[in-house]
mmCIF file of C-alpha atoms and ligand atoms in Angstrom:
data_model
loop_
_atom_site.group_PDB
_atom_site.id
_atom_site.type_symbol
_atom_site.label_atom_id
_atom_site.label_comp_id
_atom_site.label_asym_id
_atom_site.label_seq_id
_atom_site.Cartn_x
_atom_site.Cartn_y
_atom_site.Cartn_z
ATOM 1 C CA MET A 1 0.012 -0.010 0.161
ATOM 2 C CA SER A 2 1.390 3.438 -0.920
ATOM 3 C CA THR A 3 0.574 6.402 1.389
ATOM 4 C CA ASP A 4 1.197 10.116 1.161
ATOM 5 C CA THR A 5 3.688 9.667 4.100
ATOM 6 C CA GLY A 6 6.578 8.994 1.673
ATOM 7 C CA LEU A 7 6.976 5.474 2.885
ATOM 8 C CA SER A 8 4.706 2.561 2.205
ATOM 9 C CA ARG A 9 3.799 0.561 5.248
ATOM 10 C CA GLU A 10 5.501 -2.425 4.026
ATOM 11 C CA ALA A 11 8.783 -0.570 3.716
ATOM 12 C CA VAL A 12 8.761 0.786 7.260
ATOM 13 C CA PRO A 13 10.799 -2.112 8.747
ATOM 14 C CA ALA A 14 13.484 -1.536 6.130
ATOM 15 C CA ALA A 15 13.571 2.202 7.064
ATOM 16 C CA PHE A 16 14.097 1.148 10.719
ATOM 17 C CA ASP A 17 16.923 -0.991 9.547
ATOM 18 C CA VAL A 18 18.700 2.198 8.268
ATOM 19 C CA GLY A 19 17.883 4.104 11.623
ATOM 20 C CA ALA A 20 18.707 1.240 14.119
ATOM 21 C CA SER A 21 22.155 2.190 15.230
ATOM 22 C CA ALA A 22 20.899 5.813 15.951
ATOM 23 C CA TYR A 23 17.611 4.853 17.455
ATOM 24 C CA ASP A 24 18.648 4.453 21.092
ATOM 25 C CA ARG A 25 20.491 7.764 21.117
ATOM 26 C CA LEU A 26 17.533 9.616 19.540
ATOM 27 C CA VAL A 27 14.876 8.209 21.773
ATOM 28 C CA GLY A 28 17.217 8.761 24.812
ATOM 29 C CA ALA A 29 17.236 12.314 24.123
ATOM 30 C CA ASN A 30 13.479 12.418 24.247
ATOM 31 C CA PRO A 31 12.572 13.225 27.944
ATOM 32 C CA GLY A 32 10.022 10.649 29.121
ATOM 33 C CA TYR A 33 10.329 8.182 26.453
ATOM 34 C CA HIS A 34 11.476 5.207 28.591
ATOM 35 C CA ALA A 35 9.471 6.307 31.534
ATOM 36 C CA HIS A 36 6.231 6.560 29.427
ATOM 37 C CA LEU A 37 6.787 3.010 28.121
ATOM 38 C CA ARG A 38 7.247 1.726 31.580
ATOM 39 C CA LEU A 39 3.966 3.547 32.649
ATOM 40 C CA SER A 40 2.171 1.868 29.800
ATOM 41 C CA ALA A 41 3.398 -1.615 30.974
ATOM 42 C CA GLN A 42 2.510 -0.872 34.476
ATOM 43 C CA ARG A 43 -0.981 0.083 33.323
ATOM 44 C CA MET A 44 -1.424 -3.363 32.188
ATOM 45 C CA ARG A 45 -1.650 -4.417 35.803
ATOM 46 C CA LEU A 46 0.104 -7.717 35.432
ATOM 47 C CA PRO A 47 -0.275 -9.632 38.489
ATOM 48 C CA ASP A 48 2.508 -11.174 40.963
ATOM 49 C CA ASP A 49 5.439 -9.615 39.024
ATOM 50 C CA GLY A 50 4.331 -11.661 36.066
ATOM 51 C CA ARG A 51 4.960 -15.151 37.657
ATOM 52 C CA GLY A 52 3.508 -17.826 35.258
ATOM 53 C CA LEU A 53 2.646 -15.369 32.593
ATOM 54 C CA ARG A 54 3.436 -15.287 28.820
ATOM 55 C CA LEU A 55 3.849 -11.865 27.344
ATOM 56 C CA LEU A 56 4.308 -10.557 23.765
ATOM 57 C CA ASP A 57 6.183 -7.330 22.792
ATOM 58 C CA ALA A 58 4.980 -6.765 19.381
ATOM 59 C CA GLY A 59 7.362 -4.457 17.491
ATOM 60 C CA CYS A 60 9.995 -4.499 20.116
ATOM 61 C CA GLY A 61 12.409 -2.528 18.027
ATOM 62 C CA THR A 62 15.683 -2.121 20.083
ATOM 63 C CA GLY A 63 14.153 -3.473 23.236
ATOM 64 C CA ALA A 64 13.000 -0.355 24.911
ATOM 65 C CA SER A 65 9.402 -1.542 25.167
ATOM 66 C CA THR A 66 10.631 -5.021 26.123
ATOM 67 C CA ALA A 67 12.767 -3.473 29.139
ATOM 68 C CA ALA A 68 9.427 -1.802 30.080
ATOM 69 C CA LEU A 69 7.415 -5.151 30.109
ATOM 70 C CA LEU A 70 10.359 -6.623 32.060
ATOM 71 C CA ASN A 71 10.261 -3.923 34.653
ATOM 72 C CA ALA A 72 6.488 -4.359 35.034
ATOM 73 C CA ALA A 73 6.558 -8.196 35.063
ATOM 74 C CA PRO A 74 10.145 -9.408 35.889
ATOM 75 C CA ARG A 75 9.128 -12.968 36.452
ATOM 76 C CA ALA A 76 7.274 -13.436 33.013
ATOM 77 C CA GLU A 77 8.147 -15.225 29.915
ATOM 78 C CA ILE A 78 8.458 -12.434 27.147
ATOM 79 C CA VAL A 79 8.500 -12.998 23.400
ATOM 80 C CA ALA A 80 9.615 -10.005 21.744
ATOM 81 C CA ILE A 81 9.187 -9.725 17.865
ATOM 82 C CA ASP A 82 10.164 -7.194 15.157
ATOM 83 C CA ALA A 83 10.409 -7.146 11.464
ATOM 84 C CA SER A 84 13.591 -5.265 11.350
ATOM 85 C CA GLY A 85 16.692 -7.363 11.591
ATOM 86 C CA GLN A 86 18.991 -4.353 12.614
ATOM 87 C CA MET A 87 16.708 -3.096 15.365
ATOM 88 C CA LEU A 88 16.720 -6.730 16.769
ATOM 89 C CA ASP A 89 20.380 -6.929 16.589
ATOM 90 C CA GLN A 90 20.561 -3.801 18.848
ATOM 91 C CA ALA A 91 18.023 -5.300 21.170
ATOM 92 C CA ARG A 92 19.894 -8.751 21.315
ATOM 93 C CA ALA A 93 23.157 -6.899 22.231
ATOM 94 C CA LYS A 94 21.601 -5.865 25.533
ATOM 95 C CA SER A 95 21.555 -8.015 28.748
ATOM 96 C CA TRP A 96 18.256 -10.097 29.163
ATOM 97 C CA PRO A 97 17.151 -12.950 31.363
ATOM 98 C CA PRO A 98 16.848 -16.259 29.787
ATOM 99 C CA SER A 99 12.906 -15.908 29.965
ATOM 100 C CA THR A 100 13.185 -13.272 27.429
ATOM 101 C CA ARG A 101 13.691 -14.092 23.650
ATOM 102 C CA PHE A 102 13.735 -12.244 20.453
ATOM 103 C CA VAL A 103 12.195 -13.355 17.118
ATOM 104 C CA HIS A 104 12.583 -11.874 13.726
ATOM 105 C CA ALA A 105 9.105 -11.732 12.329
ATOM 106 C CA ARG A 106 6.444 -9.395 10.830
ATOM 107 C CA VAL A 107 3.488 -9.167 13.260
ATOM 108 C CA GLU A 108 1.395 -10.232 10.212
ATOM 109 C CA ASP A 109 3.190 -13.619 10.040
ATOM 110 C CA LEU A 110 3.945 -14.651 13.737
ATOM 111 C CA ALA A 111 2.857 -18.266 13.071
ATOM 112 C CA GLY A 112 5.128 -18.577 10.181
ATOM 113 C CA ALA A 113 7.966 -17.508 12.591
ATOM 114 C CA GLY A 114 6.898 -20.092 15.210
ATOM 115 C CA VAL A 115 5.186 -17.430 17.492
ATOM 116 C CA HIS A 116 1.926 -18.854 18.885
ATOM 117 C CA GLY A 117 -0.473 -17.808 21.700
ATOM 118 C CA PRO A 118 -1.997 -17.846 23.962
ATOM 119 C CA PHE A 119 -0.493 -14.787 25.579
ATOM 120 C CA ASP A 120 -1.615 -13.281 28.851
ATOM 121 C CA GLY A 121 -0.660 -9.666 27.809
ATOM 122 C CA ILE A 122 0.509 -7.988 24.651
ATOM 123 C CA LEU A 123 2.208 -4.600 24.399
ATOM 124 C CA ALA A 124 2.385 -2.836 21.018
ATOM 125 C CA ALA A 125 4.311 0.332 21.238
ATOM 126 C CA TYR A 126 4.612 2.648 18.263
ATOM 127 C CA LEU A 127 3.510 -0.341 16.039
ATOM 128 C CA ILE A 128 -0.100 -0.189 15.023
ATOM 129 C CA ARG A 129 0.164 3.169 13.253
ATOM 130 C CA ASN A 130 2.773 1.510 10.971
ATOM 131 C CA LEU A 131 0.765 -1.390 9.793
ATOM 132 C CA ALA A 132 -1.104 -1.657 6.474
ATOM 133 C CA ASP A 133 -4.101 -3.421 7.931
ATOM 134 C CA PRO A 134 -4.414 -2.186 11.580
ATOM 135 C CA ASP A 135 -7.975 -3.681 11.995
ATOM 136 C CA GLY A 136 -7.039 -7.045 10.820
ATOM 137 C CA GLN A 137 -3.963 -7.029 13.049
ATOM 138 C CA LEU A 138 -5.942 -5.895 15.989
ATOM 139 C CA ARG A 139 -8.278 -8.900 15.539
ATOM 140 C CA ALA A 140 -5.219 -11.200 15.129
ATOM 141 C CA LEU A 141 -3.724 -9.805 18.376
ATOM 142 C CA ARG A 142 -7.043 -10.315 20.239
ATOM 143 C CA ASP A 143 -6.894 -13.948 19.068
ATOM 144 C CA LEU A 144 -3.463 -14.462 20.460
ATOM 145 C CA LEU A 145 -4.671 -13.505 23.790
ATOM 146 C CA ARG A 146 -5.996 -15.718 26.564
ATOM 147 C CA PRO A 147 -9.589 -14.710 27.534
ATOM 148 C CA GLY A 148 -9.174 -12.038 30.093
ATOM 149 C CA GLY A 149 -5.848 -11.102 28.710
ATOM 150 C CA THR A 150 -4.808 -7.350 28.145
ATOM 151 C CA LEU A 151 -3.534 -5.715 25.085
ATOM 152 C CA ALA A 152 -1.673 -2.276 25.701
ATOM 153 C CA VAL A 153 -1.130 -0.066 22.648
ATOM 154 C CA HIS A 154 1.159 2.658 23.454
ATOM 155 C CA GLU A 155 0.831 5.068 20.658
ATOM 156 C CA TYR A 156 0.751 8.689 19.524
ATOM 157 C CA SER A 157 -2.530 10.135 18.859
ATOM 158 C CA VAL A 158 -3.074 13.915 18.270
ATOM 159 C CA ARG A 159 -6.169 14.270 16.189
ATOM 160 C CA ASP A 160 -8.559 15.094 19.175
ATOM 161 C CA SER A 161 -6.529 17.943 20.548
ATOM 162 C CA VAL A 162 -5.620 21.239 18.812
ATOM 163 C CA ARG A 163 -2.940 21.772 21.443
ATOM 164 C CA ALA A 164 -1.488 18.168 20.796
ATOM 165 C CA ARG A 165 -1.360 18.700 16.982
ATOM 166 C CA LEU A 166 0.480 21.967 17.404
ATOM 167 C CA MET A 167 2.865 20.469 19.948
ATOM 168 C CA TRP A 168 3.455 17.456 17.636
ATOM 169 C CA ASN A 169 4.161 19.769 14.711
ATOM 170 C CA ALA A 170 6.504 21.958 16.707
ATOM 171 C CA VAL A 171 8.506 18.964 18.179
ATOM 172 C CA SER A 172 8.589 17.215 14.807
ATOM 173 C CA TRP A 173 9.996 20.036 12.794
ATOM 174 C CA SER A 174 12.297 21.597 15.358
ATOM 175 C CA VAL A 175 13.761 18.557 16.881
ATOM 176 C CA ILE A 176 12.745 15.043 15.500
ATOM 177 C CA ILE A 177 13.217 15.604 11.829
ATOM 178 C CA PRO A 178 16.545 17.748 11.911
ATOM 179 C CA PHE A 179 18.117 15.354 14.682
ATOM 180 C CA GLY A 180 17.017 12.383 12.842
ATOM 181 C CA ARG A 181 18.652 13.669 9.629
ATOM 182 C CA VAL A 182 21.927 14.665 11.528
ATOM 183 C CA ALA A 183 22.173 11.251 13.308
ATOM 184 C CA THR A 184 21.324 9.019 10.297
ATOM 185 C CA GLY A 185 22.072 11.209 7.113
ATOM 186 C CA ASP A 186 18.576 10.685 5.916
ATOM 187 C CA ALA A 187 15.277 12.177 7.171
ATOM 188 C CA THR A 188 12.809 9.888 5.366
ATOM 189 C CA LEU A 189 11.977 7.943 8.375
ATOM 190 C CA TYR A 190 11.427 10.980 10.454
ATOM 191 C CA ARG A 191 9.330 12.800 7.922
ATOM 192 C CA TYR A 192 7.153 9.567 7.813
ATOM 193 C CA LEU A 193 6.959 9.590 11.523
ATOM 194 C CA HIS A 194 5.599 13.212 11.548
ATOM 195 C CA ARG A 195 3.073 12.589 8.781
ATOM 196 C CA SER A 196 1.914 9.158 10.009
ATOM 197 C CA VAL A 197 1.211 10.490 13.474
ATOM 198 C CA ALA A 198 -0.592 13.553 11.959
ATOM 199 C CA ASP A 199 -2.801 11.232 9.982
ATOM 200 C CA PHE A 200 -3.421 8.504 12.649
ATOM 201 C CA ASP A 201 -6.721 8.061 14.404
ATOM 202 C CA GLY A 202 -7.699 10.466 17.291
ATOM 203 C CA ALA A 203 -7.947 8.724 20.642
ATOM 204 C CA GLN A 204 -11.826 8.441 20.410
ATOM 205 C CA ARG A 205 -11.710 6.756 16.910
ATOM 206 C CA PHE A 206 -8.829 4.383 17.946
ATOM 207 C CA ARG A 207 -10.906 3.203 21.037
ATOM 208 C CA ARG A 208 -13.875 2.612 18.664
ATOM 209 C CA ARG A 209 -11.447 0.689 16.420
ATOM 210 C CA LEU A 210 -10.400 -1.480 19.356
ATOM 211 C CA ARG A 211 -13.949 -2.063 20.344
ATOM 212 C CA GLU A 212 -14.828 -2.930 16.678
ATOM 213 C CA ALA A 213 -11.967 -5.448 16.714
ATOM 214 C CA GLY A 214 -13.780 -7.402 19.455
ATOM 215 C CA PHE A 215 -12.058 -6.041 22.710
ATOM 216 C CA THR A 216 -13.963 -5.112 25.827
ATOM 217 C CA GLY A 217 -13.089 -2.789 28.614
ATOM 218 C CA VAL A 218 -11.518 -0.196 26.270
ATOM 219 C CA HIS A 219 -10.169 2.706 27.739
ATOM 220 C CA SER A 220 -7.141 5.162 27.488
ATOM 221 C CA GLU A 221 -4.813 7.307 29.533
ATOM 222 C CA THR A 222 -2.272 9.863 28.503
ATOM 223 C CA MET A 223 1.129 10.798 29.595
ATOM 224 C CA THR A 224 2.887 13.898 31.356
ATOM 225 C CA GLY A 225 5.310 16.414 29.974
ATOM 226 C CA TRP A 226 5.169 17.490 26.251
ATOM 227 C CA GLN A 227 3.634 14.144 25.653
ATOM 228 C CA ARG A 228 0.368 15.026 27.514
ATOM 229 C CA ASP A 229 -2.526 14.298 24.977
ATOM 230 C CA VAL A 230 0.091 13.328 22.413
ATOM 231 C CA VAL A 231 1.066 9.841 23.631
ATOM 232 C CA HIS A 232 -1.476 7.362 25.115
ATOM 233 C CA THR A 233 -1.767 4.019 26.526
ATOM 234 C CA PHE A 234 -4.856 2.359 24.945
ATOM 235 C CA LEU A 235 -5.987 -0.669 27.128
ATOM 236 C CA ALA A 236 -8.333 -3.473 26.141
ATOM 237 C CA THR A 237 -9.151 -6.870 27.186
ATOM 238 C CA ARG A 238 -10.157 -10.061 25.292
ATOM 239 C CA GLY A 239 -13.481 -10.841 26.792
ATOM 240 C CA THR A 240 -14.029 -14.129 28.639
ATOM 241 C CA GLY A 241 -17.392 -14.700 26.839
HETATM 242 C C1 SAM B 1 8.968 3.268 16.610
HETATM 243 S S1 SAM B 1 9.697 1.457 16.709
HETATM 244 C C2 SAM B 1 9.310 1.157 18.475
HETATM 245 C C3 SAM B 1 10.109 0.164 19.041
HETATM 246 C C4 SAM B 1 9.850 -0.128 20.373
HETATM 247 N N1 SAM B 1 8.495 -0.826 20.487
HETATM 248 C C5 SAM B 1 9.944 1.197 21.318
HETATM 249 O O1 SAM B 1 8.872 1.375 21.941
HETATM 250 O O2 SAM B 1 11.015 1.558 21.360
HETATM 251 C C6 SAM B 1 8.586 0.648 15.666
HETATM 252 C C7 SAM B 1 9.123 -0.832 15.433
HETATM 253 O O3 SAM B 1 7.932 -1.465 14.647
HETATM 254 C C8 SAM B 1 8.546 -2.308 13.760
HETATM 255 N N2 SAM B 1 7.687 -2.762 12.732
HETATM 256 C C9 SAM B 1 7.026 -1.823 11.835
HETATM 257 N N3 SAM B 1 6.178 -2.628 11.128
HETATM 258 C C10 SAM B 1 6.160 -4.006 11.564
HETATM 259 C C11 SAM B 1 5.604 -5.012 11.191
HETATM 260 N N4 SAM B 1 4.653 -5.216 10.192
HETATM 261 N N5 SAM B 1 5.855 -6.218 11.869
HETATM 262 C C12 SAM B 1 6.806 -6.166 12.984
HETATM 263 N N6 SAM B 1 7.417 -5.122 13.347
HETATM 264 C C13 SAM B 1 7.166 -3.937 12.604
HETATM 265 C C14 SAM B 1 9.796 -1.568 13.296
HETATM 266 O O4 SAM B 1 10.777 -2.362 12.634
HETATM 267 C C15 SAM B 1 10.268 -0.881 14.443
HETATM 268 O O5 SAM B 1 11.297 -1.505 15.023
#
């Protein structure tokens, strides 16, 4: 699928390959990035430090969201997948417990990569916006959950707030795009990031999308700092019925 974002959705993982070595440096300069991922993982309310639970980090990148899941559930088994081999290389180079493993796979083809449910919880941080068929994938993620399991989508969503749209444009043009160009020599991924967020669902629309994908208990909470009303945790449950 071609988009007006300058990058087809299928080409997004390859663009992350190009940006992989600079990724941690860039997100590390973003105040709140790691703390907000940890907050989203904590909002999943995983019981008993995750003892006996199986968790999926969908679109784990260099492992920032995996570390957040591990912080919320240090005793869980974690499967972390990503379609970008170079983002995964960065993740694997870090130190992880044996209960955390990384798999090179597109979220659209988890079974083909040997990744099967059921999972007790799934975190998808900055992934869903990048997918060609978000509705189909939300349904597939629901099917991977055990009844009663929780999906947390950690994502930018600015459409419902004028202040958030202005903030996103200001941060994109003054920081993300110029710094991304300097760090990697190519601004394509960062212009795509700006456009894809500007075009993505408002929070209300995305909550409806989750309900339409068959989730129950759908709600969302936002962050603090410049990311207030810009970054959200969307929480949803696979019903037990
Ligand atoms: C912005 S990064 C986020 C990484 C990590 N979750 C974090 O919070 O730092 C988005 C990741 O999604 C991955 N991705 C994009 N499309 C994908 C797909 N169809 N299947 C699996 N991973 C995908 C990219 O390769 C990239 O590593």
